């Protein structure tokens, strides 16, 4: 009897932890047990592995088999350990070479017939294996393209347990197996369904604000009656954003991977767009779960893209306020008794609201809402949340005159706006080189207020007066500074002056 070892990966959020899978065969009645804090799905691997091994022609031992998952204090979950458990058990029984499985990370779920099923989370798991110094990872054939997205590591794709055993030295005849395929979610090459910026008629300030928000990565609040174009504006924002760089694309694709969405062999290069329903819970918004299996929410799915909350006052206040911390830090931490999971949470938030519950206040039509009802409606958006939103705009319904005049204009297209946004981002990158920040929305106010970047007193005089009168908080003061720099970058100005600061103040307070 002997002990054999191999490796697997457990995921907590996007962070993977290497798990040593040990198999020990001892004298005794046939018994198969898995220890080391497995969840219910992993504990059921006993029956899956035993049936898969028998149907693959390499039955497990008839003695007592103990599989230990180390470190024992780390929760393990899911069926992705099946392949590692099976090969460790076969190595302990001498069916495969123990030295062959010892240096390989194995990821995959087994079917009862021995075929390997596509497994969620392969991309972040392979990333964790590379960071831990491993050079070879074995995955199901269906996940080969996804695993190959990680450079610098050898991917061995196998369709079945029998093929995996042969790769590790088992004396078995190859049997052709049709690999199981994973459903692949199409990776958009552009912002499909978002429409073009040129389709928007009227509200020129909002169109300009949308482009500046895209350039600087700023959050946006749109207040206006139904039909004013709030949803149309929000849906155009992803189309103005530049393509994701390699690090961002890898994060976005990793999130899709742990959600079980087949990502194929391509990274997602376009920013995502999420618009959850107002019945969304806190867990659905920022992530949650139990038993060590914490799943990302809509905010993480929108990472490096846009999170649009239409009819924002209809969302529960707890859901809205759950976004406050990640708007500051760009990271989401979900705490549970046995684990803490971290997810990316840097996105652009777009809030949209009507002026009152019936939507007619201020439009010239009769409003059926009492004054107290109007105040309570907008008061559902807390002051601390709105203080973190850089741009606040009032929208009006399109008039007949605007409709006719707009037909003869040459409006800005999304492609042209994206080119200007990309140029503004390049100016930011040059100024922020070496700081770790990418956009103006990430820059702390203390850095902007430092002597080399301090604006002239004539430029900041309106800001200073607003701070003295209590119209702005200190956080709001810094956010106006960030916004002024974004206005300057978008307009091709080297340094903000009174005009850019004035525009930033207007965009900051236009809706309130």
Short mmCIF file of C-alpha atoms in Angstrom, two decimals:
data_model
loop_
_atom_site.label_atom_id
_atom_site.label_comp_id
_atom_site.label_asym_id
_atom_site.label_seq_id
_atom_site.Cartn_x
_atom_site.Cartn_y
_atom_site.Cartn_z
CA UNK A 1 0.00 0.00 0.00
CA UNK A 2 1.22 3.51 -0.72
CA UNK A 3 0.46 7.21 -0.73
CA UNK A 4 0.25 9.26 -3.94
CA UNK A 5 -0.11 13.01 -4.39
CA UNK A 6 -1.31 15.41 -7.03
CA UNK A 7 -2.76 18.94 -7.14
CA UNK A 8 -6.04 20.75 -7.70
CA UNK A 9 -7.29 24.32 -7.24
CA UNK A 10 -10.05 25.74 -5.04
CA UNK A 11 -11.44 29.17 -5.86
CA UNK A 12 -12.47 31.84 -3.39
CA UNK A 13 -13.73 34.73 -5.46
CA UNK A 14 -11.24 35.15 -8.30
CA UNK A 15 -8.37 34.01 -6.10
CA UNK A 16 -7.30 30.40 -6.45
CA UNK A 17 -5.55 28.32 -3.78
CA UNK A 18 -3.55 25.22 -4.67
CA UNK A 19 -4.80 22.11 -2.89
CA UNK A 20 -2.66 18.99 -2.44
CA UNK A 21 -4.73 15.87 -3.08
CA UNK A 22 -3.31 12.85 -1.20
CA UNK A 23 -4.58 9.31 -1.64
CA UNK A 24 -3.72 6.55 0.83
CA UNK A 25 -4.58 2.85 0.49
CA UNK A 26 -4.55 0.73 3.65
CA UNK A 27 -5.68 -2.73 4.60
CA UNK A 28 -9.34 -3.01 5.49
CA UNK A 29 -12.79 -3.40 4.06
CA UNK A 30 -13.58 -1.47 0.86
CA UNK A 31 -14.26 2.09 1.92
CA UNK A 32 -13.73 5.41 0.16
CA UNK A 33 -13.66 8.62 2.17
CA UNK A 34 -12.69 12.22 1.37
CA UNK A 35 -11.48 14.46 4.18
CA UNK A 36 -10.20 18.04 4.33
CA UNK A 37 -13.32 20.24 4.53
CA UNK A 38 -15.11 19.26 1.29
CA UNK A 39 -18.59 20.58 0.55
CA UNK A 40 -21.51 18.33 -0.40
CA UNK A 41 -20.72 18.35 -4.14
CA UNK A 42 -17.09 17.39 -3.48
CA UNK A 43 -18.04 14.72 -0.95
CA UNK A 44 -20.21 13.11 -3.63
CA UNK A 45 -17.07 12.72 -5.78
CA UNK A 46 -16.66 9.27 -4.20
CA UNK A 47 -19.47 7.81 -6.28
CA UNK A 48 -18.61 9.75 -9.44
CA UNK A 49 -14.94 8.77 -9.30
CA UNK A 50 -15.62 5.10 -8.54
CA UNK A 51 -18.14 4.73 -11.39
CA UNK A 52 -15.96 6.70 -13.84
CA UNK A 53 -12.91 4.55 -13.00
CA UNK A 54 -14.82 1.28 -13.51
CA UNK A 55 -16.30 2.45 -16.82
CA UNK A 56 -12.85 3.63 -17.96
CA UNK A 57 -11.31 0.21 -17.43
CA UNK A 58 -9.15 1.17 -14.45
CA UNK A 59 -11.14 0.30 -11.34
CA UNK A 60 -10.11 1.67 -7.97
CA UNK A 61 -8.68 -0.43 -5.15
CA UNK A 62 -10.85 -2.87 -3.21
CA UNK A 63 -9.12 -1.83 0.03
CA UNK A 64 -9.71 1.17 2.24
CA UNK A 65 -9.05 4.41 0.30
CA UNK A 66 -8.63 7.75 2.04
CA UNK A 67 -8.27 10.99 0.10
CA UNK A 68 -7.07 14.05 1.97
CA UNK A 69 -7.36 17.62 0.68
CA UNK A 70 -4.69 19.86 2.16
CA UNK A 71 -4.62 22.48 3.62
CA UNK A 72 -7.55 21.11 5.59
CA UNK A 73 -8.57 24.52 6.95
CA UNK A 74 -9.44 25.92 3.49
CA UNK A 75 -13.02 25.22 2.32
CA UNK A 76 -13.19 23.25 -0.94
CA UNK A 77 -16.23 23.18 -3.16
CA UNK A 78 -17.48 21.96 -6.48
CA UNK A 79 -16.92 18.96 -8.72
CA UNK A 80 -13.71 20.30 -10.28
CA UNK A 81 -11.64 18.07 -7.95
CA UNK A 82 -12.90 14.82 -9.53
CA UNK A 83 -10.00 14.36 -11.94
CA UNK A 84 -7.35 15.02 -9.27
CA UNK A 85 -9.04 12.66 -6.79
CA UNK A 86 -9.33 9.90 -9.39
CA UNK A 87 -5.70 10.14 -10.55
CA UNK A 88 -4.34 10.33 -7.01
CA UNK A 89 -6.32 7.17 -6.16
CA UNK A 90 -5.12 5.38 -9.29
CA UNK A 91 -1.52 6.41 -8.56
CA UNK A 92 -1.79 5.10 -5.01
CA UNK A 93 -2.97 1.77 -6.42
CA UNK A 94 -0.18 1.63 -9.01
CA UNK A 95 -2.40 2.01 -12.08
CA UNK A 96 -0.57 5.21 -13.09
CA UNK A 97 2.89 6.52 -12.25
CA UNK A 98 2.91 8.53 -8.98
CA UNK A 99 5.77 10.73 -10.22
CA UNK A 100 3.78 11.63 -13.35
CA UNK A 101 0.78 13.02 -11.45
CA UNK A 102 2.80 14.68 -8.67
CA UNK A 103 3.87 17.73 -10.69
CA UNK A 104 0.64 18.36 -12.60
CA UNK A 105 -2.44 20.34 -11.58
CA UNK A 106 -5.64 18.52 -12.51
CA UNK A 107 -8.99 20.28 -13.02
CA UNK A 108 -12.16 18.59 -14.22
CA UNK A 109 -15.52 17.05 -13.36
CA UNK A 110 -16.14 13.39 -14.21
CA UNK A 111 -19.26 11.88 -15.68
CA UNK A 112 -20.23 8.36 -14.67
CA UNK A 113 -19.05 7.07 -18.05
CA UNK A 114 -15.57 8.48 -17.45
CA UNK A 115 -15.84 11.46 -19.77
CA UNK A 116 -14.69 14.85 -18.50
CA UNK A 117 -17.34 17.52 -18.33
CA UNK A 118 -16.66 21.24 -18.90
CA UNK A 119 -15.85 22.87 -15.56
CA UNK A 120 -16.54 26.39 -14.35
CA UNK A 121 -13.63 28.55 -13.20
CA UNK A 122 -10.89 26.93 -15.29
CA UNK A 123 -9.35 30.27 -16.33
CA UNK A 124 -8.76 31.67 -12.78
CA UNK A 125 -7.70 28.19 -11.65
CA UNK A 126 -5.00 27.99 -14.34
CA UNK A 127 -3.89 31.52 -13.41
CA UNK A 128 -3.54 30.38 -9.78
CA UNK A 129 -1.49 27.36 -10.88
CA UNK A 130 0.89 29.57 -12.86
CA UNK A 131 1.30 31.99 -9.96
CA UNK A 132 2.16 29.03 -7.71
CA UNK A 133 4.98 27.94 -10.01
CA UNK A 134 3.38 24.99 -11.82
CA UNK A 135 4.11 24.47 -15.48
CA UNK A 136 1.52 21.87 -16.53
CA UNK A 137 -2.26 21.78 -16.04
CA UNK A 138 -4.59 19.02 -17.24
CA UNK A 139 -8.13 20.15 -18.12
CA UNK A 140 -11.18 18.77 -19.96
CA UNK A 141 -11.05 19.08 -23.74
CA UNK A 142 -14.04 21.44 -23.61
CA UNK A 143 -12.00 23.91 -21.52
CA UNK A 144 -8.82 23.76 -23.61
CA UNK A 145 -9.34 27.08 -25.38
CA UNK A 146 -10.17 28.86 -22.14
CA UNK A 147 -7.13 27.43 -20.33
CA UNK A 148 -4.85 28.36 -23.24
CA UNK A 149 -5.61 32.04 -22.63
CA UNK A 150 -3.04 31.92 -19.81
CA UNK A 151 0.44 32.31 -21.30
CA UNK A 152 3.53 30.53 -20.05
CA UNK A 153 1.95 27.24 -19.02
CA UNK A 154 1.48 23.89 -20.76
CA UNK A 155 -2.16 22.83 -21.14
CA UNK A 156 -2.92 19.12 -21.51
CA UNK A 157 -6.51 18.64 -22.68
CA UNK A 158 -8.08 15.20 -22.29
CA UNK A 159 -11.63 14.03 -23.07
CA UNK A 160 -11.86 11.24 -20.48
CA UNK A 161 -10.36 9.69 -17.38
CA UNK A 162 -9.03 6.80 -19.48
CA UNK A 163 -7.08 9.20 -21.70
CA UNK A 164 -5.77 11.02 -18.62
CA UNK A 165 -4.59 7.75 -17.11
CA UNK A 166 -2.84 6.79 -20.35
CA UNK A 167 -1.07 10.18 -20.37
CA UNK A 168 0.24 9.34 -16.90
CA UNK A 169 1.57 5.90 -17.77
CA UNK A 170 -1.43 3.55 -17.47
CA UNK A 171 -1.14 0.44 -19.65
CA UNK A 172 -4.49 0.79 -21.38
CA UNK A 173 -5.53 0.77 -25.00
CA UNK A 174 -6.82 4.14 -26.21
CA UNK A 175 -10.57 4.20 -26.80
CA UNK A 176 -11.96 7.02 -28.99
CA UNK A 177 -14.32 9.22 -26.99
CA UNK A 178 -16.41 12.06 -28.27
CA UNK A 179 -15.50 15.01 -26.02
CA UNK A 180 -18.27 16.86 -24.25
CA UNK A 181 -18.58 20.43 -25.45
CA UNK A 182 -19.18 23.51 -23.35
CA UNK A 183 -21.85 26.06 -24.25
CA UNK A 184 -19.92 29.11 -25.43
CA UNK A 185 -21.27 32.56 -24.68
CA UNK A 186 -20.39 34.75 -27.67
CA UNK A 187 -17.67 37.25 -26.77
CA UNK A 188 -18.82 40.59 -28.17
CA UNK A 189 -16.41 42.36 -30.46
CA UNK A 190 -18.37 45.56 -29.98
CA UNK A 191 -21.16 46.79 -27.75
CA UNK A 192 -23.94 44.86 -29.38
CA UNK A 193 -27.41 46.33 -29.05
CA UNK A 194 -26.17 49.57 -27.51
CA UNK A 195 -26.95 51.72 -30.52
CA UNK A 196 -25.05 54.73 -31.77
CA UNK A 197 -24.56 58.07 -30.08
CA UNK A 198 -25.70 59.79 -33.28
CA UNK A 199 -29.23 58.50 -32.70
CA UNK A 200 -29.70 60.77 -29.68
CA UNK A 201 -31.70 63.94 -30.37
CA UNK A 202 -31.68 66.90 -28.01
CA UNK A 203 -29.99 67.22 -24.59
CA UNK A 204 -26.59 68.30 -26.00
CA UNK A 205 -25.22 68.85 -22.48
CA UNK A 206 -26.00 65.25 -21.60
CA UNK A 207 -24.31 63.98 -24.77
CA UNK A 208 -21.18 65.97 -23.96
CA UNK A 209 -21.29 64.85 -20.33
CA UNK A 210 -21.53 61.22 -21.44
CA UNK A 211 -18.34 61.56 -23.48
CA UNK A 212 -16.48 63.26 -20.62
CA UNK A 213 -17.70 60.55 -18.24
CA UNK A 214 -16.34 57.90 -20.62
CA UNK A 215 -12.99 59.71 -20.85
CA UNK A 216 -12.47 60.07 -17.10
CA UNK A 217 -14.30 56.99 -15.84
CA UNK A 218 -16.81 59.08 -13.87
CA UNK A 219 -20.13 57.98 -12.37
CA UNK A 220 -23.28 59.62 -13.71
CA UNK A 221 -26.77 60.47 -12.38
CA UNK A 222 -29.50 61.26 -14.90
CA UNK A 223 -32.72 62.89 -13.66
CA UNK A 224 -35.60 63.43 -16.03
CA UNK A 225 -39.15 62.45 -16.96
CA UNK A 226 -40.01 59.25 -18.81
CA UNK A 227 -39.04 59.50 -22.46
CA UNK A 228 -36.24 62.03 -21.90
CA UNK A 229 -33.62 59.54 -23.12
CA UNK A 230 -31.99 58.35 -19.89
CA UNK A 231 -31.87 54.69 -20.88
CA UNK A 232 -30.76 55.58 -24.40
CA UNK A 233 -27.85 57.62 -23.05
CA UNK A 234 -26.78 54.92 -20.61
CA UNK A 235 -26.85 52.19 -23.27
CA UNK A 236 -24.50 54.27 -25.46
CA UNK A 237 -21.83 54.64 -22.78
CA UNK A 238 -20.12 51.23 -23.27
CA UNK A 239 -19.71 52.02 -26.97
CA UNK A 240 -17.67 55.12 -26.08
CA UNK A 241 -15.20 53.25 -23.88
CA UNK A 242 -11.87 52.01 -25.27
CA UNK A 243 -11.14 48.31 -25.62
CA UNK A 244 -10.00 46.54 -22.46
CA UNK A 245 -6.28 46.00 -22.00
CA UNK A 246 -4.88 42.52 -21.30
CA UNK A 247 -5.22 42.69 -17.49
CA UNK A 248 -8.79 44.03 -17.64
CA UNK A 249 -9.81 41.53 -20.32
CA UNK A 250 -8.41 38.67 -18.25
CA UNK A 251 -10.42 39.79 -15.20
CA UNK A 252 -13.65 40.19 -17.16
CA UNK A 253 -13.21 36.79 -18.81
CA UNK A 254 -12.33 35.17 -15.45
CA UNK A 255 -15.60 36.43 -13.99
CA UNK A 256 -17.48 34.85 -16.89
CA UNK A 257 -15.53 31.65 -16.30
CA UNK A 258 -16.43 31.26 -12.62
CA UNK A 259 -20.07 31.94 -13.52
CA UNK A 260 -19.97 28.91 -15.80
CA UNK A 261 -20.30 30.88 -19.02
CA UNK A 262 -18.26 29.18 -21.71
CA UNK A 263 -15.72 31.74 -22.87
CA UNK A 264 -14.08 29.71 -25.63
CA UNK A 265 -10.60 30.74 -26.70
CA UNK A 266 -11.01 34.53 -26.77
CA UNK A 267 -10.69 37.22 -24.15
CA UNK A 268 -13.55 39.69 -23.80
CA UNK A 269 -12.20 42.94 -25.21
CA UNK A 270 -15.29 45.14 -24.96
CA UNK A 271 -16.47 46.64 -21.65
CA UNK A 272 -19.47 44.80 -20.17
CA UNK A 273 -22.87 46.38 -19.56
CA UNK A 274 -25.14 45.28 -16.71
CA UNK A 275 -28.66 46.59 -16.03
CA UNK A 276 -30.15 44.62 -13.10
CA UNK A 277 -33.85 44.82 -12.24
CA UNK A 278 -34.90 46.97 -9.30
CA UNK A 279 -36.00 43.82 -7.42
CA UNK A 280 -32.30 42.85 -7.12
CA UNK A 281 -31.10 41.85 -3.63
CA UNK A 282 -27.86 42.89 -1.93
CA UNK A 283 -26.33 39.46 -2.61
CA UNK A 284 -27.31 39.64 -6.27
CA UNK A 285 -25.81 43.11 -6.56
CA UNK A 286 -22.44 42.76 -4.80
CA UNK A 287 -22.14 38.98 -4.51
CA UNK A 288 -22.91 36.41 -1.88
CA UNK A 289 -23.42 32.78 -1.05
CA UNK A 290 -22.70 30.36 1.74
CA UNK A 291 -20.68 27.28 2.50
CA UNK A 292 -17.50 28.79 1.10
CA UNK A 293 -19.01 29.16 -2.37
CA UNK A 294 -19.33 32.91 -2.85
CA UNK A 295 -20.49 34.02 -6.28
CA UNK A 296 -20.07 37.45 -7.86
CA UNK A 297 -22.98 39.84 -8.28
CA UNK A 298 -24.02 42.33 -10.94
CA UNK A 299 -21.43 44.87 -9.79
CA UNK A 300 -18.61 42.40 -10.47
CA UNK A 301 -20.13 41.38 -13.81
CA UNK A 302 -19.95 45.07 -14.72
CA UNK A 303 -16.28 45.41 -13.72
CA UNK A 304 -14.34 47.58 -16.21
CA UNK A 305 -17.66 48.42 -17.85
CA UNK A 306 -20.97 50.04 -16.98
CA UNK A 307 -23.52 49.27 -14.24
CA UNK A 308 -26.84 50.92 -15.11
CA UNK A 309 -29.56 51.22 -12.46
CA UNK A 310 -32.72 52.38 -14.19
CA UNK A 311 -35.45 53.73 -11.89
CA UNK A 312 -32.78 53.89 -9.17
CA UNK A 313 -35.13 55.10 -6.39
CA UNK A 314 -37.12 51.87 -6.81
CA UNK A 315 -34.12 49.81 -5.69
CA UNK A 316 -34.04 48.95 -1.97
CA UNK A 317 -31.91 51.46 -0.11
CA UNK A 318 -29.71 48.71 1.30
CA UNK A 319 -28.90 47.56 -2.26
CA UNK A 320 -27.93 51.08 -3.34
CA UNK A 321 -25.83 51.74 -0.25
CA UNK A 322 -24.03 48.41 -0.67
CA UNK A 323 -22.29 50.02 -3.67
CA UNK A 324 -20.77 52.87 -1.68
CA UNK A 325 -17.56 51.13 -0.60
CA UNK A 326 -16.72 49.64 -3.99
CA UNK A 327 -17.30 53.02 -5.65
CA UNK A 328 -14.44 54.31 -3.50
CA UNK A 329 -12.08 51.35 -3.49
CA UNK A 330 -12.81 49.63 -6.82
CA UNK A 331 -12.93 46.28 -5.02
CA UNK A 332 -15.76 44.21 -3.55
CA UNK A 333 -15.17 42.18 -0.38
CA UNK A 334 -17.81 39.62 0.60
CA UNK A 335 -17.33 38.40 4.18
CA UNK A 336 -18.61 35.09 5.47
CA UNK A 337 -17.87 33.22 8.68
CA UNK A 338 -15.47 30.80 6.98
CA UNK A 339 -14.15 32.89 4.08
CA UNK A 340 -13.66 36.33 2.59
CA UNK A 341 -13.93 36.61 -1.18
CA UNK A 342 -12.59 39.55 -3.17
CA UNK A 343 -13.95 40.54 -6.57
CA UNK A 344 -13.12 43.38 -8.96
CA UNK A 345 -15.52 46.28 -8.49
CA UNK A 346 -14.25 49.16 -10.59
CA UNK A 347 -17.06 50.12 -12.94
CA UNK A 348 -18.92 53.21 -14.09
CA UNK A 349 -22.21 53.62 -12.29
CA UNK A 350 -25.10 55.25 -14.14
CA UNK A 351 -28.17 56.06 -12.05
CA UNK A 352 -31.42 57.12 -13.70
CA UNK A 353 -34.46 58.50 -11.92
CA UNK A 354 -37.74 60.23 -12.64
CA UNK A 355 -38.40 63.55 -10.89
CA UNK A 356 -41.30 62.01 -8.94
CA UNK A 357 -43.19 58.69 -8.73
CA UNK A 358 -45.58 59.63 -11.56
CA UNK A 359 -42.79 61.18 -13.63
CA UNK A 360 -44.62 64.36 -14.61
CA UNK A 361 -43.20 66.86 -12.14
CA UNK A 362 -41.60 69.79 -13.96
CA UNK A 363 -42.77 68.67 -17.42
CA UNK A 364 -45.78 70.98 -17.76
CA UNK A 365 -48.18 68.08 -17.34
CA UNK A 366 -50.23 67.54 -14.21
CA UNK A 367 -48.28 65.84 -11.42
CA UNK A 368 -50.36 63.68 -9.09
CA UNK A 369 -47.65 63.40 -6.42
CA UNK A 370 -47.80 65.27 -3.13
CA UNK A 371 -44.71 67.34 -2.22
CA UNK A 372 -43.82 64.90 0.55
CA UNK A 373 -44.08 61.99 -1.88
CA UNK A 374 -41.67 63.69 -4.27
CA UNK A 375 -39.16 64.32 -1.48
CA UNK A 376 -39.41 60.77 -0.16
CA UNK A 377 -38.98 59.37 -3.66
CA UNK A 378 -35.63 61.04 -4.36
CA UNK A 379 -34.54 60.71 -0.72
CA UNK A 380 -34.19 56.98 -1.35
CA UNK A 381 -30.90 57.91 -3.01
CA UNK A 382 -28.80 58.61 0.07
CA UNK A 383 -26.53 61.63 0.33
CA UNK A 384 -23.36 59.52 0.79
CA UNK A 385 -24.16 57.59 -2.39
CA UNK A 386 -24.83 60.70 -4.47
CA UNK A 387 -21.69 62.32 -3.07
CA UNK A 388 -19.71 59.59 -4.80
CA UNK A 389 -21.38 60.29 -8.16
CA UNK A 390 -19.31 62.85 -10.05
CA UNK A 391 -21.83 64.06 -12.64
CA UNK A 392 -25.51 64.91 -12.10
CA UNK A 393 -27.64 66.04 -15.01
CA UNK A 394 -31.23 67.12 -15.62
CA UNK A 395 -32.78 65.92 -18.88
CA UNK A 396 -35.83 67.30 -20.66
CA UNK A 397 -38.15 65.64 -23.11
CA UNK A 398 -37.38 66.21 -26.76
CA UNK A 399 -39.52 68.93 -28.30
CA UNK A 400 -40.83 69.09 -31.87
CA UNK A 401 -38.39 71.91 -32.62
CA UNK A 402 -35.43 69.82 -31.41
CA UNK A 403 -36.66 66.88 -33.45
CA UNK A 404 -36.79 68.92 -36.65
CA UNK A 405 -33.54 70.73 -36.00
CA UNK A 406 -31.81 67.45 -35.10
CA UNK A 407 -32.74 65.95 -38.45
CA UNK A 408 -30.52 68.47 -40.21
CA UNK A 409 -27.56 68.29 -37.83
CA UNK A 410 -24.49 66.11 -38.19
CA UNK A 411 -24.46 64.47 -34.75
CA UNK A 412 -21.40 62.90 -33.15
CA UNK A 413 -21.15 59.17 -33.83
CA UNK A 414 -20.01 56.64 -31.26
CA UNK A 415 -16.90 55.87 -33.33
CA UNK A 416 -15.85 59.54 -33.41
CA UNK A 417 -16.59 59.97 -29.71
CA UNK A 418 -14.60 56.84 -28.87
CA UNK A 419 -11.62 58.22 -30.77
CA UNK A 420 -11.74 61.42 -28.67
CA UNK A 421 -12.16 59.38 -25.49
CA UNK A 422 -9.15 57.23 -26.43
CA UNK A 423 -7.07 60.37 -27.03
CA UNK A 424 -8.13 61.75 -23.64
CA UNK A 425 -7.22 58.45 -21.98
CA UNK A 426 -3.78 58.64 -23.62
CA UNK A 427 -3.24 62.11 -22.12
CA UNK A 428 -4.24 60.76 -18.71
CA UNK A 429 -1.91 57.79 -19.07
CA UNK A 430 1.01 60.10 -19.82
CA UNK A 431 0.25 62.30 -16.81
CA UNK A 432 -0.43 59.37 -14.45
CA UNK A 433 2.50 57.22 -15.60
CA UNK A 434 4.09 55.40 -12.67
CA UNK A 435 1.25 56.16 -10.23
CA UNK A 436 -0.81 53.00 -10.69
CA UNK A 437 -3.93 55.01 -11.63
CA UNK A 438 -5.43 54.84 -15.10
CA UNK A 439 -8.21 57.41 -15.16
CA UNK A 440 -8.91 60.71 -13.45
CA UNK A 441 -11.74 59.16 -11.43
CA UNK A 442 -9.19 57.03 -9.54
CA UNK A 443 -6.84 59.87 -8.58
CA UNK A 444 -7.01 61.00 -4.93
CA UNK A 445 -7.66 64.67 -4.28
CA UNK A 446 -4.47 65.05 -2.27
CA UNK A 447 -2.45 64.25 -5.41
CA UNK A 448 -4.39 66.81 -7.46
CA UNK A 449 -4.02 69.44 -4.74
CA UNK A 450 -0.27 68.96 -4.44
CA UNK A 451 1.91 71.88 -5.53
CA UNK A 452 3.02 70.63 -8.98
CA UNK A 453 -0.60 70.04 -10.03
CA UNK A 454 -2.35 72.73 -8.01
CA UNK A 455 -4.63 74.89 -10.12
CA UNK A 456 -4.43 78.67 -10.14
CA UNK A 457 -6.47 80.44 -7.42
CA UNK A 458 -8.56 82.12 -10.10
CA UNK A 459 -9.58 78.70 -11.43
CA UNK A 460 -10.51 77.20 -8.05
CA UNK A 461 -12.20 80.31 -6.60
CA UNK A 462 -15.77 79.03 -7.35
CA UNK A 463 -14.83 75.70 -5.79
CA UNK A 464 -13.49 77.35 -2.65
CA UNK A 465 -16.67 79.39 -2.23
CA UNK A 466 -18.85 76.30 -2.70
CA UNK A 467 -16.85 74.47 -0.01
CA UNK A 468 -17.13 77.40 2.40
CA UNK A 469 -20.92 77.62 1.93
CA UNK A 470 -21.32 73.89 2.50
CA UNK A 471 -22.59 73.27 -1.03
CA UNK A 472 -19.69 70.84 -1.56
CA UNK A 473 -18.13 68.35 0.81
CA UNK A 474 -14.39 67.79 0.76
CA UNK A 475 -15.02 64.62 -1.22
CA UNK A 476 -17.14 66.65 -3.64
CA UNK A 477 -14.39 69.26 -3.92
CA UNK A 478 -11.89 66.61 -4.97
CA UNK A 479 -14.35 65.04 -7.39
CA UNK A 480 -14.90 68.38 -9.11
CA UNK A 481 -11.12 68.67 -9.49
CA UNK A 482 -10.99 65.23 -11.09
CA UNK A 483 -13.84 66.13 -13.36
CA UNK A 484 -12.16 69.41 -14.38
CA UNK A 485 -9.07 67.46 -15.44
CA UNK A 486 -11.29 65.12 -17.49
CA UNK A 487 -12.94 68.10 -19.21
CA UNK A 488 -9.47 69.46 -20.03
CA UNK A 489 -8.23 66.10 -21.31
CA UNK A 490 -11.31 65.61 -23.48
CA UNK A 491 -11.01 69.11 -24.94
CA UNK A 492 -7.26 68.77 -25.50
CA UNK A 493 -6.34 71.43 -22.92
CA UNK A 494 -3.07 70.99 -21.07
CA UNK A 495 -4.34 72.24 -17.70
CA UNK A 496 -7.83 73.09 -16.37
CA UNK A 497 -8.69 76.76 -16.16
CA UNK A 498 -11.77 78.67 -14.99
CA UNK A 499 -13.78 77.40 -17.97
CA UNK A 500 -13.05 73.73 -17.26
CA UNK A 501 -13.65 74.11 -13.51
CA UNK A 502 -16.93 75.92 -14.24
CA UNK A 503 -18.03 73.11 -16.55
CA UNK A 504 -17.12 70.55 -13.89
CA UNK A 505 -19.16 72.43 -11.28
CA UNK A 506 -22.11 72.53 -13.66
CA UNK A 507 -21.90 68.80 -14.36
CA UNK A 508 -21.52 68.11 -10.65
CA UNK A 509 -24.66 69.94 -9.56
CA UNK A 510 -26.90 70.10 -12.59
CA UNK A 511 -29.45 67.60 -11.29
CA UNK A 512 -29.79 68.83 -7.72
#
